[in-house]
């Protein structure tokens, strides 16, 4: 894709300018000449925020500026090709009149975050500069580390060419010397692992400088295209287009990206397959599983070490269960699964009727009657399936079978993901957005929870009467006690660190229970 960065202000706003066209038409025409897909526009001087479609120019403009009643000295926005803007899944998010973002979906879980900025000039106060870089830092911190970043716009900063002092941030082909604004920009890039692509390519100075000083007549590089350092390999070129003309004293910066979506990072630890323990509800399957397991059991005294014995036993249990029960394949249930055969027969009959009507020009009323009958049948099946499912889940709730109840819920709606709950201040008056405030709130919470004076509790414990010691608890467990505890455990419990479901031990037979008691 081709991206552009352009300061579109100045000469259009001067008195006595004889420009015959509106600003957006000129910008769209020049962007179309250079086949720019998405352009980051700065210093637009447009009020409030809005959207404008240039049908003839082929671009859609989004902008954010100051209020109409205020003096307009800034403003940022985007120009996007119309066919791309129609496929946008998210509209631009305007953070302020100097920072706005656009999130482009690149397939699956890959996103490209394009940020359009207009930084304060060198003569602005430190408070304005600090506010701008705080907004930009907040914007960068809110982007997922897996997602790509393309930061573009007029930074009003000269970064120089001291690439040795800023490894990874600057390339060997910078221009000029660094100023105070350049120091702020380089610090931001170093903090977030960003690279300034303008300084990475060996080009003539006329293809790198973007703005000429009105008094000294020297050309400077103050407009940039910045990406993550790990994504620099996807940048094909970043250069100035000297022929672009829109009555602005800034040149158009164009950067071409060969976007390569990353594959999702997968864990090196292979997750074991989930066993279909629901088959153990069948008595015949239980007996077959217990019989197959008893053939592989070894006495404890032949192994000696308890840990080694349990390791051998657990592997035997999992191998036997995998053979006898098989793996469980998760699939969401739906109403038409159980009625598939009936529906297929009815649909085939209806299709045959349609083919016959098409060949012989049969009665239209018969076709409409068949269609109505088909609709009524499917609606009746769907309603009956949901009513039966609701009644079954209500019965599970009434009988306190919560494991089975939640299993049915997961079959219907799939796995649920925990949502991120916003954290509020202690008095609940406002949300905490910055990472530092969130960490301070957690520290305050744990300090209040844990660092409490317990002297009064210790005194109360000392006044309690001393009960006699229960020495009978030191006696070894009886075989019947262990077997009773195993048989009384509930099904559908989460497996432990050995990843063995409790049902495999519960229905493993008397020989397995005896071996567990010996261990």
Short mmCIF file of C-alpha atoms in Angstrom, two decimals:
data_model
loop_
_atom_site.label_atom_id
_atom_site.label_comp_id
_atom_site.label_asym_id
_atom_site.label_seq_id
_atom_site.Cartn_x
_atom_site.Cartn_y
_atom_site.Cartn_z
CA UNK A 1 0.00 0.00 0.00
CA UNK A 2 1.05 3.61 -0.60
CA UNK A 3 0.76 6.15 2.20
CA UNK A 4 1.32 9.88 2.12
CA UNK A 5 1.94 12.68 4.62
CA UNK A 6 1.18 16.25 3.62
CA UNK A 7 0.88 19.59 5.32
CA UNK A 8 -1.91 21.17 3.26
CA UNK A 9 -2.19 24.54 4.93
CA UNK A 10 -0.60 27.64 4.21
CA UNK A 11 -0.82 29.23 0.81
CA UNK A 12 -4.52 28.47 0.53
CA UNK A 13 -5.19 30.69 3.54
CA UNK A 14 -3.26 33.76 2.45
CA UNK A 15 -5.02 36.88 1.24
CA UNK A 16 -4.67 37.58 -2.43
CA UNK A 17 -4.27 33.92 -3.34
CA UNK A 18 -5.83 33.26 -6.74
CA UNK A 19 -6.42 29.55 -6.21
CA UNK A 20 -9.58 28.77 -8.21
CA UNK A 21 -10.52 25.44 -6.54
CA UNK A 22 -11.44 24.27 -3.09
CA UNK A 23 -8.74 22.69 -1.02
CA UNK A 24 -10.06 19.11 -0.92
CA UNK A 25 -10.40 18.96 -4.72
CA UNK A 26 -6.77 19.99 -5.22
CA UNK A 27 -5.50 17.54 -2.60
CA UNK A 28 -7.57 14.67 -4.04
CA UNK A 29 -6.29 15.38 -7.55
CA UNK A 30 -2.64 15.32 -6.49
CA UNK A 31 -3.05 12.22 -4.33
CA UNK A 32 -4.70 10.47 -7.26
CA UNK A 33 -1.74 11.37 -9.50
CA UNK A 34 0.63 9.56 -7.14
CA UNK A 35 -1.80 6.69 -6.39
CA UNK A 36 -1.76 7.30 -2.62
CA UNK A 37 -4.15 4.95 -0.81
CA UNK A 38 -4.19 6.71 2.58
CA UNK A 39 -2.81 10.20 3.28
CA UNK A 40 -2.20 11.78 6.69
CA UNK A 41 -3.06 15.48 6.44
CA UNK A 42 -1.84 18.11 8.89
CA UNK A 43 -2.60 21.77 9.56
CA UNK A 44 -5.97 21.50 7.83
CA UNK A 45 -7.41 24.60 9.61
CA UNK A 46 -10.91 23.08 9.41
CA UNK A 47 -13.34 23.60 12.33
CA UNK A 48 -14.69 20.86 14.63
CA UNK A 49 -14.67 17.42 13.01
CA UNK A 50 -16.34 15.99 9.95
CA UNK A 51 -16.35 13.86 6.84
CA UNK A 52 -16.40 14.88 3.17
CA UNK A 53 -16.56 12.71 0.04
CA UNK A 54 -14.95 13.98 -3.15
CA UNK A 55 -16.80 11.80 -5.65
CA UNK A 56 -14.93 13.10 -8.67
CA UNK A 57 -11.57 13.12 -6.90
CA UNK A 58 -12.03 9.59 -5.56
CA UNK A 59 -11.16 10.33 -1.90
CA UNK A 60 -13.00 10.60 1.41
CA UNK A 61 -11.72 13.19 3.90
CA UNK A 62 -11.92 12.91 7.68
CA UNK A 63 -10.69 15.77 9.86
CA UNK A 64 -10.48 17.02 13.42
CA UNK A 65 -9.87 20.63 14.37
CA UNK A 66 -10.62 23.20 17.05
CA UNK A 67 -14.05 24.66 17.67
CA UNK A 68 -15.47 27.01 15.06
CA UNK A 69 -15.43 29.87 17.57
CA UNK A 70 -11.69 29.49 18.26
CA UNK A 71 -8.71 30.57 16.18
CA UNK A 72 -7.81 27.69 13.87
CA UNK A 73 -4.04 27.13 13.85
CA UNK A 74 -3.89 23.32 13.70
CA UNK A 75 -6.04 20.41 12.57
CA UNK A 76 -5.30 16.86 11.40
CA UNK A 77 -7.10 14.35 9.22
CA UNK A 78 -7.01 11.57 6.66
CA UNK A 79 -7.72 11.27 2.95
CA UNK A 80 -8.71 7.71 2.02
CA UNK A 81 -9.61 6.28 -1.35
CA UNK A 82 -13.35 5.82 -1.64
CA UNK A 83 -13.22 2.09 -2.28
CA UNK A 84 -11.08 1.66 0.86
CA UNK A 85 -13.24 3.93 3.03
CA UNK A 86 -16.30 1.81 2.21
CA UNK A 87 -14.54 -1.24 3.68
CA UNK A 88 -13.42 0.44 6.89
CA UNK A 89 -14.34 -1.57 9.98
CA UNK A 90 -13.49 1.33 12.30
CA UNK A 91 -13.76 5.05 11.73
CA UNK A 92 -10.85 7.35 12.67
CA UNK A 93 -10.54 8.09 16.37
CA UNK A 94 -9.83 11.77 17.01
CA UNK A 95 -7.75 12.26 20.15
CA UNK A 96 -7.27 16.01 19.70
CA UNK A 97 -6.81 18.64 17.00
CA UNK A 98 -3.17 17.48 16.72
CA UNK A 99 -3.47 13.67 16.93
CA UNK A 100 -5.89 11.29 15.18
CA UNK A 101 -5.68 7.56 14.48
CA UNK A 102 -7.02 5.15 11.87
CA UNK A 103 -7.06 1.37 12.41
CA UNK A 104 -6.90 -0.69 9.20
CA UNK A 105 -7.75 -4.40 9.28
CA UNK A 106 -5.23 -6.50 7.35
CA UNK A 107 -6.84 -9.91 7.79
CA UNK A 108 -7.40 -12.20 10.80
CA UNK A 109 -5.88 -10.50 13.87
CA UNK A 110 -3.49 -8.20 11.96
CA UNK A 111 -4.04 -4.44 12.12
CA UNK A 112 -2.17 -1.37 10.89
CA UNK A 113 -2.59 1.74 13.03
CA UNK A 114 -2.01 4.91 11.00
CA UNK A 115 -1.51 8.01 13.17
CA UNK A 116 -1.74 11.52 11.71
CA UNK A 117 -0.12 14.28 13.76
CA UNK A 118 0.67 17.96 13.64
CA UNK A 119 3.28 18.90 16.24
CA UNK A 120 3.68 22.38 17.77
CA UNK A 121 6.22 24.64 16.15
CA UNK A 122 9.52 25.53 17.77
CA UNK A 123 8.22 28.84 19.19
CA UNK A 124 5.33 27.25 21.13
CA UNK A 125 5.46 27.00 24.90
CA UNK A 126 6.72 23.91 26.68
CA UNK A 127 3.24 23.23 28.08
CA UNK A 128 1.78 22.88 24.58
CA UNK A 129 4.64 20.61 23.51
CA UNK A 130 4.32 18.46 26.63
CA UNK A 131 0.59 18.10 26.07
CA UNK A 132 1.12 17.00 22.46
CA UNK A 133 3.69 14.35 23.35
CA UNK A 134 1.54 13.13 26.25
CA UNK A 135 -1.36 12.59 23.82
CA UNK A 136 0.93 10.85 21.36
CA UNK A 137 2.41 8.64 24.09
CA UNK A 138 -1.07 7.69 25.29
CA UNK A 139 -2.02 6.81 21.71
CA UNK A 140 1.04 4.58 21.22
CA UNK A 141 0.62 2.87 24.59
CA UNK A 142 -2.98 1.96 23.78
CA UNK A 143 -1.94 0.01 20.64
CA UNK A 144 -1.40 -3.73 20.98
CA UNK A 145 2.26 -4.74 20.67
CA UNK A 146 1.36 -7.22 17.90
CA UNK A 147 -0.22 -4.53 15.73
CA UNK A 148 1.76 -2.42 13.29
CA UNK A 149 2.18 1.34 13.59
CA UNK A 150 2.67 4.01 10.92
CA UNK A 151 3.18 7.46 12.43
CA UNK A 152 3.02 10.29 9.87
CA UNK A 153 2.70 14.04 9.75
CA UNK A 154 4.37 17.41 10.25
CA UNK A 155 6.47 17.14 13.41
CA UNK A 156 8.11 20.59 13.06
CA UNK A 157 11.31 18.92 14.27
CA UNK A 158 14.78 18.41 12.84
CA UNK A 159 16.30 15.10 13.97
CA UNK A 160 19.74 15.53 12.37
CA UNK A 161 22.00 12.68 11.29
CA UNK A 162 23.75 11.45 14.44
CA UNK A 163 22.74 7.84 13.88
CA UNK A 164 25.40 6.52 16.27
CA UNK A 165 23.74 8.29 19.21
CA UNK A 166 20.29 6.95 18.21
CA UNK A 167 20.85 3.38 16.94
CA UNK A 168 17.76 1.85 15.38
CA UNK A 169 15.90 5.17 15.42
CA UNK A 170 17.97 7.11 12.86
CA UNK A 171 19.54 5.86 9.69
CA UNK A 172 22.80 6.93 8.08
CA UNK A 173 21.13 9.28 5.61
CA UNK A 174 19.73 12.07 7.77
CA UNK A 175 19.66 15.78 6.92
CA UNK A 176 20.98 18.78 8.85
CA UNK A 177 21.31 19.19 12.60
CA UNK A 178 19.02 18.37 15.51
CA UNK A 179 16.97 21.03 17.35
CA UNK A 180 14.96 20.92 20.60
CA UNK A 181 11.84 19.53 18.94
CA UNK A 182 13.99 16.86 17.32
CA UNK A 183 15.27 15.82 20.75
CA UNK A 184 11.67 15.26 21.92
CA UNK A 185 10.79 13.24 18.83
CA UNK A 186 13.91 11.05 19.03
CA UNK A 187 13.26 10.36 22.72
CA UNK A 188 9.71 9.27 21.92
CA UNK A 189 10.91 6.96 19.14
CA UNK A 190 13.58 5.40 21.34
CA UNK A 191 11.06 4.84 24.13
CA UNK A 192 8.58 2.98 21.87
CA UNK A 193 11.04 1.23 19.55
CA UNK A 194 10.23 3.32 16.46
CA UNK A 195 12.36 4.04 13.39
CA UNK A 196 12.29 7.19 11.24
CA UNK A 197 12.17 5.82 7.70
CA UNK A 198 13.09 9.15 6.03
CA UNK A 199 16.68 8.69 7.19
CA UNK A 200 17.00 5.05 6.14
CA UNK A 201 17.21 5.41 2.35
CA UNK A 202 20.12 6.73 0.32
CA UNK A 203 18.51 9.49 -1.75
CA UNK A 204 19.50 12.93 -2.94
CA UNK A 205 18.74 15.75 -0.50
CA UNK A 206 16.02 17.13 -2.79
CA UNK A 207 14.08 13.86 -2.33
CA UNK A 208 14.30 14.06 1.49
CA UNK A 209 13.77 17.68 2.52
CA UNK A 210 10.15 18.80 2.82
CA UNK A 211 10.08 22.49 3.83
CA UNK A 212 12.09 25.61 2.99
CA UNK A 213 12.74 28.24 5.67
CA UNK A 214 11.21 31.54 4.47
CA UNK A 215 14.19 33.66 5.58
CA UNK A 216 17.30 31.51 5.18
CA UNK A 217 15.90 29.71 2.10
CA UNK A 218 17.42 26.47 3.41
CA UNK A 219 15.56 23.22 2.95
CA UNK A 220 14.82 21.10 6.06
CA UNK A 221 13.35 17.70 6.85
CA UNK A 222 10.45 18.17 9.29
CA UNK A 223 7.74 15.77 7.93
CA UNK A 224 8.25 12.08 8.75
CA UNK A 225 6.96 8.56 8.25
CA UNK A 226 7.77 6.42 11.30
CA UNK A 227 7.23 2.68 11.86
CA UNK A 228 8.20 0.12 14.47
CA UNK A 229 11.82 -0.95 14.20
CA UNK A 230 10.81 -4.61 13.79
CA UNK A 231 8.56 -3.67 10.84
CA UNK A 232 11.10 -1.59 8.91
CA UNK A 233 11.72 -4.49 6.52
CA UNK A 234 8.23 -3.92 5.10
CA UNK A 235 9.02 -0.32 4.06
CA UNK A 236 10.07 -0.24 0.41
CA UNK A 237 10.84 3.49 0.14
CA UNK A 238 10.09 6.83 1.76
CA UNK A 239 10.71 9.88 -0.39
CA UNK A 240 9.49 13.35 -1.35
CA UNK A 241 7.30 13.93 -4.40
CA UNK A 242 8.47 17.30 -5.69
CA UNK A 243 5.87 17.49 -8.43
CA UNK A 244 2.86 17.45 -6.09
CA UNK A 245 1.29 20.90 -6.06
CA UNK A 246 -1.56 22.05 -3.85
CA UNK A 247 -0.53 25.67 -3.08
CA UNK A 248 1.26 24.51 0.09
CA UNK A 249 4.82 25.31 1.12
CA UNK A 250 5.33 21.67 2.26
CA UNK A 251 6.19 18.81 -0.05
CA UNK A 252 4.30 15.53 -0.17
CA UNK A 253 5.98 12.59 1.60
CA UNK A 254 5.15 9.15 0.18
CA UNK A 255 6.03 5.83 1.79
CA UNK A 256 5.30 2.44 0.26
CA UNK A 257 4.69 -0.56 2.50
CA UNK A 258 4.68 -4.19 1.50
CA UNK A 259 2.44 -5.31 4.33
CA UNK A 260 3.12 -8.89 5.44
CA UNK A 261 0.61 -10.06 8.07
CA UNK A 262 2.29 -11.98 10.86
CA UNK A 263 1.28 -15.47 11.76
CA UNK A 264 -0.09 -15.81 15.28
CA UNK A 265 2.58 -16.76 17.78
CA UNK A 266 1.87 -20.20 19.15
CA UNK A 267 3.12 -21.69 22.37
CA UNK A 268 5.89 -24.29 22.14
CA UNK A 269 4.08 -26.34 24.79
CA UNK A 270 1.58 -28.58 23.04
CA UNK A 271 -1.80 -28.58 24.72
CA UNK A 272 -3.00 -32.13 25.38
CA UNK A 273 -6.18 -33.25 23.69
CA UNK A 274 -9.34 -33.19 25.76
CA UNK A 275 -10.70 -36.65 26.50
CA UNK A 276 -14.36 -37.44 25.92
CA UNK A 277 -15.13 -38.34 29.56
CA UNK A 278 -18.87 -37.97 28.88
CA UNK A 279 -18.79 -41.54 27.52
CA UNK A 280 -18.25 -42.78 31.09
CA UNK A 281 -21.93 -42.13 31.74
CA UNK A 282 -22.56 -45.43 29.96
CA UNK A 283 -22.10 -48.41 32.28
CA UNK A 284 -20.74 -50.63 29.51
CA UNK A 285 -18.05 -48.06 28.68
CA UNK A 286 -17.07 -47.85 32.36
CA UNK A 287 -16.62 -51.63 32.63
CA UNK A 288 -14.60 -51.73 29.40
CA UNK A 289 -12.36 -48.87 30.60
CA UNK A 290 -11.80 -50.43 34.06
CA UNK A 291 -11.00 -53.81 32.51
CA UNK A 292 -8.50 -52.33 30.06
CA UNK A 293 -6.87 -50.30 32.84
CA UNK A 294 -6.47 -53.27 35.21
CA UNK A 295 -4.32 -55.08 32.63
CA UNK A 296 -1.64 -52.33 32.76
CA UNK A 297 -1.50 -51.62 36.49
CA UNK A 298 1.72 -52.36 38.36
CA UNK A 299 2.05 -52.96 42.13
CA UNK A 300 3.62 -50.11 44.05
CA UNK A 301 6.30 -52.23 45.73
CA UNK A 302 7.80 -53.17 42.35
CA UNK A 303 8.61 -49.54 41.58
CA UNK A 304 9.79 -48.29 44.97
CA UNK A 305 9.76 -44.53 44.45
CA UNK A 306 6.33 -42.97 44.95
CA UNK A 307 6.89 -40.20 42.37
CA UNK A 308 8.08 -42.70 39.78
CA UNK A 309 5.13 -44.98 40.58
CA UNK A 310 2.66 -42.14 40.13
CA UNK A 311 4.31 -41.09 36.87
CA UNK A 312 3.98 -44.62 35.49
CA UNK A 313 0.41 -44.94 36.75
CA UNK A 314 -0.72 -41.59 35.33
CA UNK A 315 0.69 -42.43 31.89
CA UNK A 316 -1.15 -45.77 31.95
CA UNK A 317 -4.40 -44.01 32.88
CA UNK A 318 -4.12 -41.43 30.09
CA UNK A 319 -3.12 -44.00 27.43
CA UNK A 320 -5.98 -46.32 28.36
CA UNK A 321 -8.51 -43.49 28.48
CA UNK A 322 -7.35 -42.14 25.13
CA UNK A 323 -7.90 -45.56 23.54
CA UNK A 324 -11.19 -46.37 25.27
CA UNK A 325 -12.86 -42.95 25.23
CA UNK A 326 -11.27 -41.01 22.39
CA UNK A 327 -10.80 -37.27 22.14
CA UNK A 328 -13.50 -34.67 22.54
CA UNK A 329 -14.18 -32.30 19.67
CA UNK A 330 -15.74 -29.03 20.74
CA UNK A 331 -18.59 -27.88 18.53
CA UNK A 332 -21.40 -25.46 19.26
CA UNK A 333 -24.85 -27.01 19.09
CA UNK A 334 -27.63 -25.68 16.94
CA UNK A 335 -31.25 -26.60 16.40
CA UNK A 336 -30.87 -28.07 12.92
CA UNK A 337 -28.20 -30.64 13.92
CA UNK A 338 -30.65 -33.07 15.52
CA UNK A 339 -33.22 -32.59 12.74
CA UNK A 340 -30.80 -32.86 9.86
CA UNK A 341 -32.29 -35.99 8.24
CA UNK A 342 -35.88 -34.70 8.34
CA UNK A 343 -34.87 -31.31 6.98
CA UNK A 344 -32.85 -32.84 4.14
CA UNK A 345 -35.80 -34.98 3.05
CA UNK A 346 -38.20 -32.03 3.13
CA UNK A 347 -35.81 -29.77 1.25
CA UNK A 348 -35.19 -32.42 -1.43
CA UNK A 349 -38.94 -32.83 -1.89
CA UNK A 350 -39.36 -29.06 -2.25
CA UNK A 351 -36.52 -28.84 -4.79
CA UNK A 352 -38.06 -31.63 -6.87
CA UNK A 353 -41.34 -29.74 -6.88
CA UNK A 354 -39.58 -26.57 -8.06
CA UNK A 355 -37.82 -28.45 -10.87
CA UNK A 356 -41.09 -30.05 -11.94
CA UNK A 357 -42.83 -26.68 -11.90
CA UNK A 358 -40.03 -25.17 -14.02
CA UNK A 359 -40.21 -27.96 -16.63
CA UNK A 360 -43.98 -28.44 -16.86
CA UNK A 361 -45.22 -25.00 -15.85
CA UNK A 362 -47.23 -26.39 -12.96
CA UNK A 363 -49.51 -24.61 -10.56
CA UNK A 364 -48.00 -21.68 -8.67
CA UNK A 365 -50.36 -22.32 -5.76
CA UNK A 366 -48.81 -25.75 -5.16
CA UNK A 367 -45.33 -24.28 -5.01
CA UNK A 368 -46.44 -21.57 -2.59
CA UNK A 369 -48.17 -24.15 -0.41
CA UNK A 370 -45.03 -26.28 -0.31
CA UNK A 371 -42.92 -23.25 0.57
CA UNK A 372 -45.31 -22.30 3.39
CA UNK A 373 -45.30 -25.86 4.70
CA UNK A 374 -41.50 -25.88 4.68
CA UNK A 375 -41.33 -22.58 6.59
CA UNK A 376 -43.83 -23.77 9.20
CA UNK A 377 -42.01 -27.07 9.68
CA UNK A 378 -38.59 -25.47 10.20
CA UNK A 379 -40.04 -22.87 12.57
CA UNK A 380 -41.81 -25.60 14.58
CA UNK A 381 -38.61 -27.69 14.80
CA UNK A 382 -36.57 -24.72 15.91
CA UNK A 383 -39.06 -23.66 18.60
CA UNK A 384 -39.42 -27.21 19.91
CA UNK A 385 -35.62 -27.69 20.06
CA UNK A 386 -35.15 -24.51 22.07
CA UNK A 387 -38.03 -25.37 24.42
CA UNK A 388 -36.59 -28.82 25.08
CA UNK A 389 -33.12 -27.38 25.62
CA UNK A 390 -34.45 -24.75 28.05
CA UNK A 391 -36.42 -27.37 29.97
CA UNK A 392 -33.37 -29.65 30.21
CA UNK A 393 -31.15 -26.80 31.46
CA UNK A 394 -33.81 -25.81 34.00
CA UNK A 395 -33.89 -29.41 35.25
CA UNK A 396 -30.08 -29.38 35.60
CA UNK A 397 -30.33 -26.21 37.66
CA UNK A 398 -33.09 -27.59 39.90
CA UNK A 399 -31.10 -30.76 40.55
CA UNK A 400 -27.93 -28.76 41.31
CA UNK A 401 -25.93 -30.23 38.39
CA UNK A 402 -24.04 -27.02 37.77
CA UNK A 403 -21.22 -28.67 35.83
CA UNK A 404 -23.63 -30.13 33.29
CA UNK A 405 -25.53 -26.82 33.18
CA UNK A 406 -22.46 -24.75 32.27
CA UNK A 407 -21.39 -27.42 29.77
CA UNK A 408 -24.74 -26.98 27.99
CA UNK A 409 -24.31 -23.21 28.03
CA UNK A 410 -20.87 -23.49 26.42
CA UNK A 411 -22.30 -25.75 23.72
CA UNK A 412 -24.87 -23.08 22.86
CA UNK A 413 -22.87 -19.86 22.99
CA UNK A 414 -19.27 -21.08 22.80
CA UNK A 415 -16.44 -20.16 25.14
CA UNK A 416 -16.85 -16.81 26.85
CA UNK A 417 -13.95 -14.42 27.31
CA UNK A 418 -13.43 -12.28 30.35
CA UNK A 419 -13.98 -8.63 29.56
CA UNK A 420 -11.62 -5.92 30.78
CA UNK A 421 -13.36 -3.96 33.51
CA UNK A 422 -12.31 -0.31 33.81
CA UNK A 423 -10.69 0.63 37.11
CA UNK A 424 -12.03 3.62 39.01
CA UNK A 425 -10.55 5.78 41.74
CA UNK A 426 -11.13 5.04 45.43
CA UNK A 427 -14.16 7.35 45.63
CA UNK A 428 -15.46 6.09 42.26
CA UNK A 429 -15.62 9.58 40.76
CA UNK A 430 -13.50 9.00 37.65
CA UNK A 431 -11.85 6.27 35.58
CA UNK A 432 -8.13 5.57 35.82
CA UNK A 433 -6.61 5.55 32.34
CA UNK A 434 -2.86 5.84 32.77
CA UNK A 435 -0.74 2.86 33.76
CA UNK A 436 0.82 4.72 36.69
CA UNK A 437 -2.57 5.60 38.21
CA UNK A 438 -3.73 1.99 37.86
CA UNK A 439 -0.61 0.65 39.60
CA UNK A 440 -0.98 3.21 42.39
CA UNK A 441 -4.62 2.18 42.89
CA UNK A 442 -3.66 -1.51 43.15
CA UNK A 443 -0.88 -0.65 45.62
CA UNK A 444 -3.37 1.34 47.68
CA UNK A 445 -5.86 -1.55 47.61
CA UNK A 446 -3.35 -4.18 48.78
CA UNK A 447 -1.93 -1.84 51.39
CA UNK A 448 -5.41 -1.37 52.88
CA UNK A 449 -6.16 -5.10 52.62
CA UNK A 450 -2.95 -6.58 54.00
CA UNK A 451 -1.18 -3.99 56.16
CA UNK A 452 -3.69 -4.00 59.01
CA UNK A 453 -3.02 -4.00 62.75
CA UNK A 454 -3.80 -7.56 63.90
CA UNK A 455 -2.82 -7.14 67.57
CA UNK A 456 -6.46 -7.21 68.71
CA UNK A 457 -7.07 -10.46 66.83
CA UNK A 458 -4.02 -12.08 68.39
CA UNK A 459 -5.24 -11.12 71.87
CA UNK A 460 -8.64 -12.63 71.15
CA UNK A 461 -7.02 -15.86 69.96
CA UNK A 462 -4.99 -16.05 73.16
CA UNK A 463 -8.19 -15.90 75.27
CA UNK A 464 -9.76 -18.87 73.47
CA UNK A 465 -9.85 -22.19 75.43
CA UNK A 466 -7.33 -24.84 74.37
CA UNK A 467 -9.00 -27.93 72.90
CA UNK A 468 -7.55 -31.42 73.34
CA UNK A 469 -5.26 -32.70 70.59
CA UNK A 470 -6.79 -35.22 68.14
CA UNK A 471 -4.01 -37.82 67.98
CA UNK A 472 -6.28 -40.18 66.01
CA UNK A 473 -5.71 -37.99 62.93
CA UNK A 474 -2.08 -39.17 62.84
CA UNK A 475 -3.18 -42.74 62.11
CA UNK A 476 -2.87 -43.87 58.45
CA UNK A 477 -5.93 -43.67 56.23
CA UNK A 478 -8.05 -46.75 55.85
CA UNK A 479 -8.68 -48.23 52.41
CA UNK A 480 -12.41 -47.70 52.74
CA UNK A 481 -11.96 -44.03 53.56
CA UNK A 482 -9.87 -43.40 50.44
CA UNK A 483 -12.26 -45.31 48.18
CA UNK A 484 -15.25 -43.45 49.63
CA UNK A 485 -13.55 -40.09 49.04
CA UNK A 486 -12.75 -41.05 45.44
CA UNK A 487 -16.30 -42.18 44.70
CA UNK A 488 -17.88 -39.10 46.31
CA UNK A 489 -16.00 -36.56 44.19
CA UNK A 490 -18.10 -34.60 41.75
CA UNK A 491 -17.82 -34.89 37.98
CA UNK A 492 -16.97 -32.03 35.61
CA UNK A 493 -14.23 -30.75 37.92
CA UNK A 494 -11.12 -29.04 36.56
CA UNK A 495 -8.16 -31.38 36.15
CA UNK A 496 -5.13 -30.89 38.36
CA UNK A 497 -1.48 -30.37 37.48
CA UNK A 498 -1.29 -33.94 36.10
CA UNK A 499 -4.14 -33.10 33.65
CA UNK A 500 -6.06 -36.27 34.62
CA UNK A 501 -9.85 -35.71 34.90
CA UNK A 502 -11.35 -36.99 38.15
CA UNK A 503 -13.73 -39.30 36.28
CA UNK A 504 -10.83 -41.44 35.05
CA UNK A 505 -9.90 -42.30 38.66
CA UNK A 506 -13.49 -42.43 39.93
CA UNK A 507 -14.54 -45.07 37.39
CA UNK A 508 -11.18 -46.84 37.15
CA UNK A 509 -12.25 -49.89 39.20
CA UNK A 510 -11.30 -51.42 42.55
CA UNK A 511 -7.74 -52.28 41.54
CA UNK A 512 -6.98 -48.65 40.68
CA UNK A 513 -8.59 -47.45 43.92
CA UNK A 514 -6.48 -49.90 45.92
CA UNK A 515 -3.33 -48.73 44.16
CA UNK A 516 -4.24 -45.10 44.87
CA UNK A 517 -4.68 -45.96 48.57
CA UNK A 518 -1.26 -47.65 48.63
CA UNK A 519 0.38 -44.60 47.03
#
